């Protein structure tokens, strides 16, 4: 399968260029869009990749000779925030990813909430406008089909009379183009309302907003933050610390890598909740620690 071959090829390339001895590699973490059965490492369903029941962990393990863990990509970001990011000391928090897709990682009482079948957090597919625009998932009126990057670009393209790329969209926002700012602000307000409802439902202490959509800046993000503060039940919104995470694409890689550390530190006796050791520039300390606990 092409994806497995590509992952194997790139993993070997990273090992070669980093000059890490294979015997020192603890494992491979894979973050994927979709519903993931983590126990078996099978992608049950991904509309983005058009996959159904695709085995990932098994074939990769056989090819690389290393342990492999697979998890939903938004969930890996939540785990990374807990272990090496803004949520080190948080117990209940949300990571909201904005961009092509709209996703939500939910951490409750320091544990990732995955749902009964590993499909929790498909926040972008809540129907908020029945009969609205068609979503990539095949249904109509999903949040993602209204405020995802594709929807925003489509609306701006209609106004400009040509296909507006991601870079052009960003440029138009930076230039304060009135039509574009109107579309982006409106998307931010709609998304903010949905996020406020989730905050009312789950009462998190921290909300981390990340993903490529954050590049649209204050025009998109301010209405989201304002809605969280103004549209939540009672004073819940004012008790939520909102952080914008500016990690680039590396965040997804850090998230996937954290899966390996998380599994290894779940060994009996490991103080995996200790926040002090999980600062990003102490990763070498962590790696040595993991090595010493290896069984
Ligand atoms: Zn959908």
PDB file of C-alpha atoms and ligand atoms in Angstrom:
ATOM      1  CA  UNK A   1       0.000   0.000   0.000  1.00  0.00           C
ATOM      2  CA  UNK A   2       1.381   3.393  -1.046  1.00  0.00           C
ATOM      3  CA  UNK A   3       0.840   5.159   2.322  1.00  0.00           C
ATOM      4  CA  UNK A   4       2.615   2.424   4.302  1.00  0.00           C
ATOM      5  CA  UNK A   5       5.512   2.437   1.850  1.00  0.00           C
ATOM      6  CA  UNK A   6       5.774   6.227   2.087  1.00  0.00           C
ATOM      7  CA  UNK A   7       5.785   6.181   5.905  1.00  0.00           C
ATOM      8  CA  UNK A   8       8.460   3.464   5.908  1.00  0.00           C
ATOM      9  CA  UNK A   9      10.587   5.362   3.386  1.00  0.00           C
ATOM     10  CA  UNK A  10      10.364   8.658   5.294  1.00  0.00           C
ATOM     11  CA  UNK A  11      11.019   6.997   8.655  1.00  0.00           C
ATOM     12  CA  UNK A  12      14.191   5.401   7.296  1.00  0.00           C
ATOM     13  CA  UNK A  13      15.231   8.741   5.796  1.00  0.00           C
ATOM     14  CA  UNK A  14      14.760  10.534   9.137  1.00  0.00           C
ATOM     15  CA  UNK A  15      16.835   7.849  10.874  1.00  0.00           C
ATOM     16  CA  UNK A  16      19.606   8.181   8.280  1.00  0.00           C
ATOM     17  CA  UNK A  17      19.785  11.976   8.383  1.00  0.00           C
ATOM     18  CA  UNK A  18      19.527  12.211  12.178  1.00  0.00           C
ATOM     19  CA  UNK A  19      22.181   9.468  12.554  1.00  0.00           C
ATOM     20  CA  UNK A  20      20.171   7.847  15.336  1.00  0.00           C
ATOM     21  CA  UNK A  21      21.080   4.204  15.843  1.00  0.00           C
ATOM     22  CA  UNK A  22      17.963   2.077  15.142  1.00  0.00           C
ATOM     23  CA  UNK A  23      18.438   0.209  18.426  1.00  0.00           C
ATOM     24  CA  UNK A  24      17.863   3.525  20.232  1.00  0.00           C
ATOM     25  CA  UNK A  25      14.492   4.106  18.585  1.00  0.00           C
ATOM     26  CA  UNK A  26      11.696   3.427  21.050  1.00  0.00           C
ATOM     27  CA  UNK A  27       8.894   3.191  18.537  1.00  0.00           C
ATOM     28  CA  UNK A  28       6.888   4.958  15.876  1.00  0.00           C
ATOM     29  CA  UNK A  29       3.806   7.106  16.472  1.00  0.00           C
ATOM     30  CA  UNK A  30       1.338   7.784  13.668  1.00  0.00           C
ATOM     31  CA  UNK A  31      -1.343  10.481  13.801  1.00  0.00           C
ATOM     32  CA  UNK A  32      -4.145  10.087  11.244  1.00  0.00           C
ATOM     33  CA  UNK A  33      -7.313  11.923  10.417  1.00  0.00           C
ATOM     34  CA  UNK A  34     -10.287   9.675  11.061  1.00  0.00           C
ATOM     35  CA  UNK A  35     -11.684   7.109  13.458  1.00  0.00           C
ATOM     36  CA  UNK A  36      -8.833   5.000  14.782  1.00  0.00           C
ATOM     37  CA  UNK A  37      -9.039   1.711  16.685  1.00  0.00           C
ATOM     38  CA  UNK A  38      -5.951   2.280  18.815  1.00  0.00           C
ATOM     39  CA  UNK A  39      -5.773  -1.259  20.223  1.00  0.00           C
ATOM     40  CA  UNK A  40      -5.271  -2.765  16.779  1.00  0.00           C
ATOM     41  CA  UNK A  41      -3.840   0.261  14.997  1.00  0.00           C
ATOM     42  CA  UNK A  42      -6.549   0.123  12.349  1.00  0.00           C
ATOM     43  CA  UNK A  43      -8.046   3.201  10.679  1.00  0.00           C
ATOM     44  CA  UNK A  44     -11.731   2.294  10.763  1.00  0.00           C
ATOM     45  CA  UNK A  45     -12.854   5.248   8.699  1.00  0.00           C
ATOM     46  CA  UNK A  46     -11.380   8.428   7.278  1.00  0.00           C
ATOM     47  CA  UNK A  47     -13.376  10.557   4.872  1.00  0.00           C
ATOM     48  CA  UNK A  48     -10.345  12.776   4.270  1.00  0.00           C
ATOM     49  CA  UNK A  49      -8.242   9.811   3.147  1.00  0.00           C
ATOM     50  CA  UNK A  50     -11.207   7.844   1.784  1.00  0.00           C
ATOM     51  CA  UNK A  51     -10.197   4.841   3.876  1.00  0.00           C
ATOM     52  CA  UNK A  52     -12.259   2.090   5.462  1.00  0.00           C
ATOM     53  CA  UNK A  53     -10.698  -0.542   7.758  1.00  0.00           C
ATOM     54  CA  UNK A  54      -7.091   0.107   6.764  1.00  0.00           C
ATOM     55  CA  UNK A  55      -4.439  -1.667   8.853  1.00  0.00           C
ATOM     56  CA  UNK A  56      -1.596   0.681   9.753  1.00  0.00           C
ATOM     57  CA  UNK A  57       0.234  -0.538  12.854  1.00  0.00           C
ATOM     58  CA  UNK A  58       0.647  -4.198  11.801  1.00  0.00           C
ATOM     59  CA  UNK A  59       2.188  -3.699   8.349  1.00  0.00           C
ATOM     60  CA  UNK A  60       4.411  -0.854   9.575  1.00  0.00           C
ATOM     61  CA  UNK A  61       5.615  -2.909  12.528  1.00  0.00           C
ATOM     62  CA  UNK A  62       6.529  -5.752  10.176  1.00  0.00           C
ATOM     63  CA  UNK A  63       8.398  -3.476   7.779  1.00  0.00           C
ATOM     64  CA  UNK A  64      10.275  -1.379  10.352  1.00  0.00           C
ATOM     65  CA  UNK A  65      10.744  -3.947  13.106  1.00  0.00           C
ATOM     66  CA  UNK A  66       9.632  -1.335  15.664  1.00  0.00           C
ATOM     67  CA  UNK A  67       6.590  -0.930  17.928  1.00  0.00           C
ATOM     68  CA  UNK A  68       3.957   1.289  16.258  1.00  0.00           C
ATOM     69  CA  UNK A  69       1.114   3.257  17.848  1.00  0.00           C
ATOM     70  CA  UNK A  70      -1.663   4.897  15.859  1.00  0.00           C
ATOM     71  CA  UNK A  71      -4.073   7.558  17.082  1.00  0.00           C
ATOM     72  CA  UNK A  72      -6.397  10.191  15.646  1.00  0.00           C
ATOM     73  CA  UNK A  73      -4.252  13.212  14.693  1.00  0.00           C
ATOM     74  CA  UNK A  74      -6.226  15.744  16.734  1.00  0.00           C
ATOM     75  CA  UNK A  75      -5.960  13.466  19.751  1.00  0.00           C
ATOM     76  CA  UNK A  76      -2.180  13.305  19.300  1.00  0.00           C
ATOM     77  CA  UNK A  77      -2.085  17.099  19.475  1.00  0.00           C
ATOM     78  CA  UNK A  78      -3.998  17.016  22.769  1.00  0.00           C
ATOM     79  CA  UNK A  79      -1.531  14.457  24.136  1.00  0.00           C
ATOM     80  CA  UNK A  80       1.406  16.598  22.964  1.00  0.00           C
ATOM     81  CA  UNK A  81      -0.039  19.659  24.685  1.00  0.00           C
ATOM     82  CA  UNK A  82      -0.355  17.661  27.892  1.00  0.00           C
ATOM     83  CA  UNK A  83       3.166  16.275  27.747  1.00  0.00           C
ATOM     84  CA  UNK A  84       5.159  19.070  26.170  1.00  0.00           C
ATOM     85  CA  UNK A  85       2.975  22.098  25.506  1.00  0.00           C
ATOM     86  CA  UNK A  86       0.617  24.568  27.126  1.00  0.00           C
ATOM     87  CA  UNK A  87      -1.418  22.023  29.081  1.00  0.00           C
ATOM     88  CA  UNK A  88       1.342  20.618  31.324  1.00  0.00           C
ATOM     89  CA  UNK A  89      -0.547  21.239  34.543  1.00  0.00           C
ATOM     90  CA  UNK A  90      -4.097  21.206  33.152  1.00  0.00           C
ATOM     91  CA  UNK A  91      -6.499  18.464  34.149  1.00  0.00           C
ATOM     92  CA  UNK A  92      -9.475  19.235  31.885  1.00  0.00           C
ATOM     93  CA  UNK A  93      -8.810  20.944  28.570  1.00  0.00           C
ATOM     94  CA  UNK A  94      -9.694  21.081  24.883  1.00  0.00           C
ATOM     95  CA  UNK A  95      -7.525  21.404  21.775  1.00  0.00           C
ATOM     96  CA  UNK A  96      -9.447  22.915  18.892  1.00  0.00           C
ATOM     97  CA  UNK A  97      -7.858  22.523  15.468  1.00  0.00           C
ATOM     98  CA  UNK A  98      -8.940  24.927  12.776  1.00  0.00           C
ATOM     99  CA  UNK A  99      -8.057  24.695   9.112  1.00  0.00           C
ATOM    100  CA  UNK A 100      -9.205  22.379   6.353  1.00  0.00           C
ATOM    101  CA  UNK A 101     -10.859  20.317   9.058  1.00  0.00           C
ATOM    102  CA  UNK A 102     -12.312  21.399  12.385  1.00  0.00           C
ATOM    103  CA  UNK A 103     -11.383  18.978  15.146  1.00  0.00           C
ATOM    104  CA  UNK A 104     -11.494  18.728  18.905  1.00  0.00           C
ATOM    105  CA  UNK A 105      -9.250  16.838  21.317  1.00  0.00           C
ATOM    106  CA  UNK A 106     -10.906  16.324  24.692  1.00  0.00           C
ATOM    107  CA  UNK A 107      -8.917  15.680  27.857  1.00  0.00           C
ATOM    108  CA  UNK A 108     -10.958  14.908  30.957  1.00  0.00           C
ATOM    109  CA  UNK A 109      -9.296  14.379  34.318  1.00  0.00           C
ATOM    110  CA  UNK A 110      -5.854  14.116  32.613  1.00  0.00           C
ATOM    111  CA  UNK A 111      -7.020  11.384  30.234  1.00  0.00           C
ATOM    112  CA  UNK A 112      -7.855  11.625  26.575  1.00  0.00           C
ATOM    113  CA  UNK A 113     -11.575  11.115  26.091  1.00  0.00           C
ATOM    114  CA  UNK A 114     -11.871   8.819  23.066  1.00  0.00           C
ATOM    115  CA  UNK A 115     -15.487   7.710  23.279  1.00  0.00           C
ATOM    116  CA  UNK A 116     -16.759   4.139  23.080  1.00  0.00           C
ATOM    117  CA  UNK A 117     -15.424   3.571  19.559  1.00  0.00           C
ATOM    118  CA  UNK A 118     -12.573   6.077  19.358  1.00  0.00           C
ATOM    119  CA  UNK A 119     -14.620   8.608  17.443  1.00  0.00           C
ATOM    120  CA  UNK A 120     -15.091  11.391  20.005  1.00  0.00           C
ATOM    121  CA  UNK A 121     -14.285  14.973  19.055  1.00  0.00           C
ATOM    122  CA  UNK A 122     -15.700  14.955  15.508  1.00  0.00           C
ATOM    123  CA  UNK A 123     -16.728  18.472  16.345  1.00  0.00           C
ATOM    124  CA  UNK A 124     -16.530  19.695  12.737  1.00  0.00           C
ATOM    125  CA  UNK A 125     -19.307  17.289  11.789  1.00  0.00           C
ATOM    126  CA  UNK A 126     -21.943  18.576  14.159  1.00  0.00           C
ATOM    127  CA  UNK A 127     -24.807  19.705  11.946  1.00  0.00           C
ATOM    128  CA  UNK A 128     -25.428  23.354  12.657  1.00  0.00           C
ATOM    129  CA  UNK A 129     -27.419  24.297   9.553  1.00  0.00           C
ATOM    130  CA  UNK A 130     -29.785  21.538   8.402  1.00  0.00           C
ATOM    131  CA  UNK A 131     -29.851  21.438   4.603  1.00  0.00           C
ATOM    132  CA  UNK A 132     -26.755  23.656   4.462  1.00  0.00           C
ATOM    133  CA  UNK A 133     -23.725  23.146   2.212  1.00  0.00           C
ATOM    134  CA  UNK A 134     -22.562  19.596   1.504  1.00  0.00           C
ATOM    135  CA  UNK A 135     -19.747  18.426   3.755  1.00  0.00           C
ATOM    136  CA  UNK A 136     -16.814  16.171   2.771  1.00  0.00           C
ATOM    137  CA  UNK A 137     -18.402  13.548   5.042  1.00  0.00           C
ATOM    138  CA  UNK A 138     -21.388  13.392   2.670  1.00  0.00           C
ATOM    139  CA  UNK A 139     -23.928  15.069   4.930  1.00  0.00           C
ATOM    140  CA  UNK A 140     -25.258  18.625   4.751  1.00  0.00           C
ATOM    141  CA  UNK A 141     -24.761  21.625   7.022  1.00  0.00           C
ATOM    142  CA  UNK A 142     -21.824  20.376   9.131  1.00  0.00           C
ATOM    143  CA  UNK A 143     -19.854  23.058  10.980  1.00  0.00           C
ATOM    144  CA  UNK A 144     -16.784  22.234   8.871  1.00  0.00           C
ATOM    145  CA  UNK A 145     -18.715  22.804   5.638  1.00  0.00           C
ATOM    146  CA  UNK A 146     -19.589  26.287   6.891  1.00  0.00           C
ATOM    147  CA  UNK A 147     -16.429  27.537   8.594  1.00  0.00           C
ATOM    148  CA  UNK A 148     -13.586  25.238   7.455  1.00  0.00           C
ATOM    149  CA  UNK A 149     -10.845  26.597   5.215  1.00  0.00           C
ATOM    150  CA  UNK A 150     -12.535  25.199   2.099  1.00  0.00           C
ATOM    151  CA  UNK A 151     -15.786  27.004   2.868  1.00  0.00           C
ATOM    152  CA  UNK A 152     -14.043  30.302   3.614  1.00  0.00           C
ATOM    153  CA  UNK A 153     -11.992  30.122   0.416  1.00  0.00           C
ATOM    154  CA  UNK A 154     -15.040  29.201  -1.627  1.00  0.00           C
ATOM    155  CA  UNK A 155     -16.968  32.212  -0.342  1.00  0.00           C
ATOM    156  CA  UNK A 156     -14.070  34.607  -0.940  1.00  0.00           C
ATOM    157  CA  UNK A 157     -13.472  33.067  -4.407  1.00  0.00           C
ATOM    158  CA  UNK A 158     -17.102  33.738  -5.350  1.00  0.00           C
ATOM    159  CA  UNK A 159     -16.668  37.392  -4.444  1.00  0.00           C
ATOM    160  CA  UNK A 160     -13.314  37.745  -6.218  1.00  0.00           C
ATOM    161  CA  UNK A 161     -14.331  35.836  -9.350  1.00  0.00           C
ATOM    162  CA  UNK A 162     -11.358  33.446  -9.261  1.00  0.00           C
ATOM    163  CA  UNK A 163     -10.011  30.588  -7.157  1.00  0.00           C
ATOM    164  CA  UNK A 164      -8.407  32.069  -4.046  1.00  0.00           C
ATOM    165  CA  UNK A 165      -5.503  29.980  -2.703  1.00  0.00           C
ATOM    166  CA  UNK A 166      -4.619  29.586   0.974  1.00  0.00           C
ATOM    167  CA  UNK A 167      -1.725  32.051   0.615  1.00  0.00           C
ATOM    168  CA  UNK A 168      -3.860  34.590  -1.219  1.00  0.00           C
ATOM    169  CA  UNK A 169      -6.546  34.324   1.451  1.00  0.00           C
ATOM    170  CA  UNK A 170      -3.961  35.064   4.131  1.00  0.00           C
ATOM    171  CA  UNK A 171      -2.647  38.010   2.111  1.00  0.00           C
ATOM    172  CA  UNK A 172      -6.143  39.445   1.604  1.00  0.00           C
ATOM    173  CA  UNK A 173      -6.753  39.250   5.354  1.00  0.00           C
ATOM    174  CA  UNK A 174      -3.418  40.940   6.074  1.00  0.00           C
ATOM    175  CA  UNK A 175      -4.321  43.695   3.603  1.00  0.00           C
ATOM    176  CA  UNK A 176      -7.628  44.129   5.460  1.00  0.00           C
ATOM    177  CA  UNK A 177      -9.606  43.528   2.260  1.00  0.00           C
ATOM    178  CA  UNK A 178     -13.148  44.399   3.332  1.00  0.00           C
ATOM    179  CA  UNK A 179     -14.982  41.525   1.599  1.00  0.00           C
ATOM    180  CA  UNK A 180     -12.488  38.926   2.808  1.00  0.00           C
ATOM    181  CA  UNK A 181     -12.437  40.258   6.367  1.00  0.00           C
ATOM    182  CA  UNK A 182     -16.255  40.089   6.387  1.00  0.00           C
ATOM    183  CA  UNK A 183     -16.264  36.423   5.322  1.00  0.00           C
ATOM    184  CA  UNK A 184     -13.509  35.400   7.761  1.00  0.00           C
ATOM    185  CA  UNK A 185     -15.049  37.287  10.699  1.00  0.00           C
ATOM    186  CA  UNK A 186     -18.430  35.733  10.022  1.00  0.00           C
ATOM    187  CA  UNK A 187     -16.854  32.245   9.975  1.00  0.00           C
ATOM    188  CA  UNK A 188     -15.068  33.049  13.260  1.00  0.00           C
ATOM    189  CA  UNK A 189     -18.346  34.102  14.871  1.00  0.00           C
ATOM    190  CA  UNK A 190     -20.167  30.914  13.756  1.00  0.00           C
ATOM    191  CA  UNK A 191     -17.310  28.723  14.936  1.00  0.00           C
ATOM    192  CA  UNK A 192     -17.092  30.685  18.189  1.00  0.00           C
ATOM    193  CA  UNK A 193     -20.747  30.001  18.933  1.00  0.00           C
ATOM    194  CA  UNK A 194     -20.201  26.262  18.496  1.00  0.00           C
ATOM    195  CA  UNK A 195     -17.059  26.355  20.647  1.00  0.00           C
ATOM    196  CA  UNK A 196     -18.952  28.271  23.347  1.00  0.00           C
ATOM    197  CA  UNK A 197     -21.558  25.485  23.371  1.00  0.00           C
ATOM    198  CA  UNK A 198     -18.825  22.888  23.857  1.00  0.00           C
ATOM    199  CA  UNK A 199     -17.352  24.936  26.716  1.00  0.00           C
ATOM    200  CA  UNK A 200     -20.828  25.046  28.293  1.00  0.00           C
ATOM    201  CA  UNK A 201     -21.061  21.271  27.887  1.00  0.00           C
ATOM    202  CA  UNK A 202     -17.605  20.284  29.163  1.00  0.00           C
ATOM    203  CA  UNK A 203     -16.461  23.134  31.443  1.00  0.00           C
ATOM    204  CA  UNK A 204     -12.736  22.957  30.567  1.00  0.00           C
ATOM    205  CA  UNK A 205     -10.112  25.053  32.365  1.00  0.00           C
ATOM    206  CA  UNK A 206      -8.115  25.606  29.174  1.00  0.00           C
ATOM    207  CA  UNK A 207      -8.855  25.857  25.458  1.00  0.00           C
ATOM    208  CA  UNK A 208      -5.935  25.659  23.034  1.00  0.00           C
ATOM    209  CA  UNK A 209      -6.622  26.774  19.460  1.00  0.00           C
ATOM    210  CA  UNK A 210      -4.187  25.411  16.892  1.00  0.00           C
ATOM    211  CA  UNK A 211      -3.912  24.354  13.253  1.00  0.00           C
ATOM    212  CA  UNK A 212      -3.154  26.161  10.004  1.00  0.00           C
ATOM    213  CA  UNK A 213      -6.288  28.316  10.356  1.00  0.00           C
ATOM    214  CA  UNK A 214      -4.581  30.266  13.158  1.00  0.00           C
ATOM    215  CA  UNK A 215      -2.499  31.939  10.414  1.00  0.00           C
ATOM    216  CA  UNK A 216      -5.596  34.032   9.612  1.00  0.00           C
ATOM    217  CA  UNK A 217      -4.850  35.876  12.851  1.00  0.00           C
ATOM    218  CA  UNK A 218      -7.059  38.129  14.931  1.00  0.00           C
ATOM    219  CA  UNK A 219      -9.723  38.586  12.231  1.00  0.00           C
ATOM    220  CA  UNK A 220     -10.613  34.877  12.559  1.00  0.00           C
ATOM    221  CA  UNK A 221      -9.548  34.182  16.142  1.00  0.00           C
ATOM    222  CA  UNK A 222     -10.889  37.206  18.037  1.00  0.00           C
ATOM    223  CA  UNK A 223     -14.573  36.369  17.322  1.00  0.00           C
ATOM    224  CA  UNK A 224     -13.941  32.796  18.551  1.00  0.00           C
ATOM    225  CA  UNK A 225     -12.358  33.988  21.800  1.00  0.00           C
ATOM    226  CA  UNK A 226     -15.070  36.640  22.257  1.00  0.00           C
ATOM    227  CA  UNK A 227     -17.810  34.021  21.820  1.00  0.00           C
ATOM    228  CA  UNK A 228     -16.183  31.748  24.392  1.00  0.00           C
ATOM    229  CA  UNK A 229     -16.234  34.584  26.909  1.00  0.00           C
ATOM    230  CA  UNK A 230     -19.657  36.017  26.025  1.00  0.00           C
ATOM    231  CA  UNK A 231     -21.849  33.123  24.889  1.00  0.00           C
ATOM    232  CA  UNK A 232     -21.231  30.443  27.498  1.00  0.00           C
ATOM    233  CA  UNK A 233     -23.582  29.556  30.315  1.00  0.00           C
ATOM    234  CA  UNK A 234     -23.166  31.566  33.542  1.00  0.00           C
ATOM    235  CA  UNK A 235     -19.528  32.598  33.952  1.00  0.00           C
ATOM    236  CA  UNK A 236     -17.994  29.441  32.508  1.00  0.00           C
ATOM    237  CA  UNK A 237     -16.425  31.297  29.581  1.00  0.00           C
ATOM    238  CA  UNK A 238     -14.598  33.734  31.817  1.00  0.00           C
ATOM    239  CA  UNK A 239     -12.958  30.904  33.713  1.00  0.00           C
ATOM    240  CA  UNK A 240     -11.457  29.372  30.574  1.00  0.00           C
ATOM    241  CA  UNK A 241      -7.897  30.230  29.737  1.00  0.00           C
ATOM    242  CA  UNK A 242      -7.713  30.504  25.918  1.00  0.00           C
ATOM    243  CA  UNK A 243      -4.336  30.009  24.248  1.00  0.00           C
ATOM    244  CA  UNK A 244      -3.437  30.237  20.585  1.00  0.00           C
ATOM    245  CA  UNK A 245      -0.830  27.639  19.697  1.00  0.00           C
ATOM    246  CA  UNK A 246       1.475  28.804  16.943  1.00  0.00           C
ATOM    247  CA  UNK A 247       3.396  25.563  16.406  1.00  0.00           C
ATOM    248  CA  UNK A 248       3.538  24.895  12.695  1.00  0.00           C
ATOM    249  CA  UNK A 249       3.270  21.525  10.996  1.00  0.00           C
ATOM    250  CA  UNK A 250       5.847  20.152  13.437  1.00  0.00           C
ATOM    251  CA  UNK A 251       3.083  20.070  16.064  1.00  0.00           C
ATOM    252  CA  UNK A 252       1.523  17.042  14.327  1.00  0.00           C
ATOM    253  CA  UNK A 253       4.889  15.252  14.356  1.00  0.00           C
ATOM    254  CA  UNK A 254       5.491  16.104  18.028  1.00  0.00           C
ATOM    255  CA  UNK A 255       1.990  14.795  18.774  1.00  0.00           C
ATOM    256  CA  UNK A 256       2.590  11.495  17.005  1.00  0.00           C
ATOM    257  CA  UNK A 257       5.980  11.056  18.695  1.00  0.00           C
ATOM    258  CA  UNK A 258       4.404  11.687  22.081  1.00  0.00           C
ATOM    259  CA  UNK A 259       2.287   8.541  21.622  1.00  0.00           C
ATOM    260  CA  UNK A 260       5.435   6.484  22.019  1.00  0.00           C
ATOM    261  CA  UNK A 261       6.533   8.279  25.176  1.00  0.00           C
ATOM    262  CA  UNK A 262       3.045   8.026  26.646  1.00  0.00           C
ATOM    263  CA  UNK A 263       2.898   4.277  26.131  1.00  0.00           C
ATOM    264  CA  UNK A 264       6.348   3.678  27.571  1.00  0.00           C
ATOM    265  CA  UNK A 265       5.721   5.875  30.591  1.00  0.00           C
ATOM    266  CA  UNK A 266       2.566   3.988  31.414  1.00  0.00           C
ATOM    267  CA  UNK A 267       4.811   1.314  32.872  1.00  0.00           C
ATOM    268  CA  UNK A 268       4.058   0.516  36.516  1.00  0.00           C
ATOM    269  CA  UNK A 269       5.668   2.996  38.873  1.00  0.00           C
ATOM    270  CA  UNK A 270       6.367   5.613  36.239  1.00  0.00           C
ATOM    271  CA  UNK A 271       5.487   9.097  37.407  1.00  0.00           C
ATOM    272  CA  UNK A 272       4.134  10.063  34.033  1.00  0.00           C
ATOM    273  CA  UNK A 273       2.015  12.871  35.420  1.00  0.00           C
ATOM    274  CA  UNK A 274       4.976  14.800  36.753  1.00  0.00           C
ATOM    275  CA  UNK A 275       4.882  18.039  34.795  1.00  0.00           C
ATOM    276  CA  UNK A 276       8.404  19.083  35.676  1.00  0.00           C
ATOM    277  CA  UNK A 277      10.140  16.666  33.318  1.00  0.00           C
ATOM    278  CA  UNK A 278       7.986  17.411  30.316  1.00  0.00           C
ATOM    279  CA  UNK A 279       9.440  20.619  29.064  1.00  0.00           C
ATOM    280  CA  UNK A 280      10.254  20.378  25.361  1.00  0.00           C
ATOM    281  CA  UNK A 281      13.957  21.110  25.701  1.00  0.00           C
ATOM    282  CA  UNK A 282      14.283  18.321  28.222  1.00  0.00           C
ATOM    283  CA  UNK A 283      13.333  15.659  25.719  1.00  0.00           C
ATOM    284  CA  UNK A 284      16.815  14.115  25.914  1.00  0.00           C
ATOM    285  CA  UNK A 285      16.339  13.680  29.667  1.00  0.00           C
ATOM    286  CA  UNK A 286      13.027  11.994  28.939  1.00  0.00           C
ATOM    287  CA  UNK A 287      14.578   9.741  26.318  1.00  0.00           C
ATOM    288  CA  UNK A 288      17.264   8.576  28.753  1.00  0.00           C
ATOM    289  CA  UNK A 289      14.629   8.000  31.409  1.00  0.00           C
ATOM    290  CA  UNK A 290      12.525   5.929  29.013  1.00  0.00           C
ATOM    291  CA  UNK A 291      15.576   3.918  28.005  1.00  0.00           C
ATOM    292  CA  UNK A 292      16.362   3.107  31.627  1.00  0.00           C
ATOM    293  CA  UNK A 293      12.791   1.886  32.176  1.00  0.00           C
ATOM    294  CA  UNK A 294      12.623  -0.182  29.055  1.00  0.00           C
ATOM    295  CA  UNK A 295      11.385  -3.714  29.647  1.00  0.00           C
TER     296      UNK A 295
HETATM  297 ZN1  LIG B   1     -19.458  16.558   7.916  1.00  0.00          ZN
END
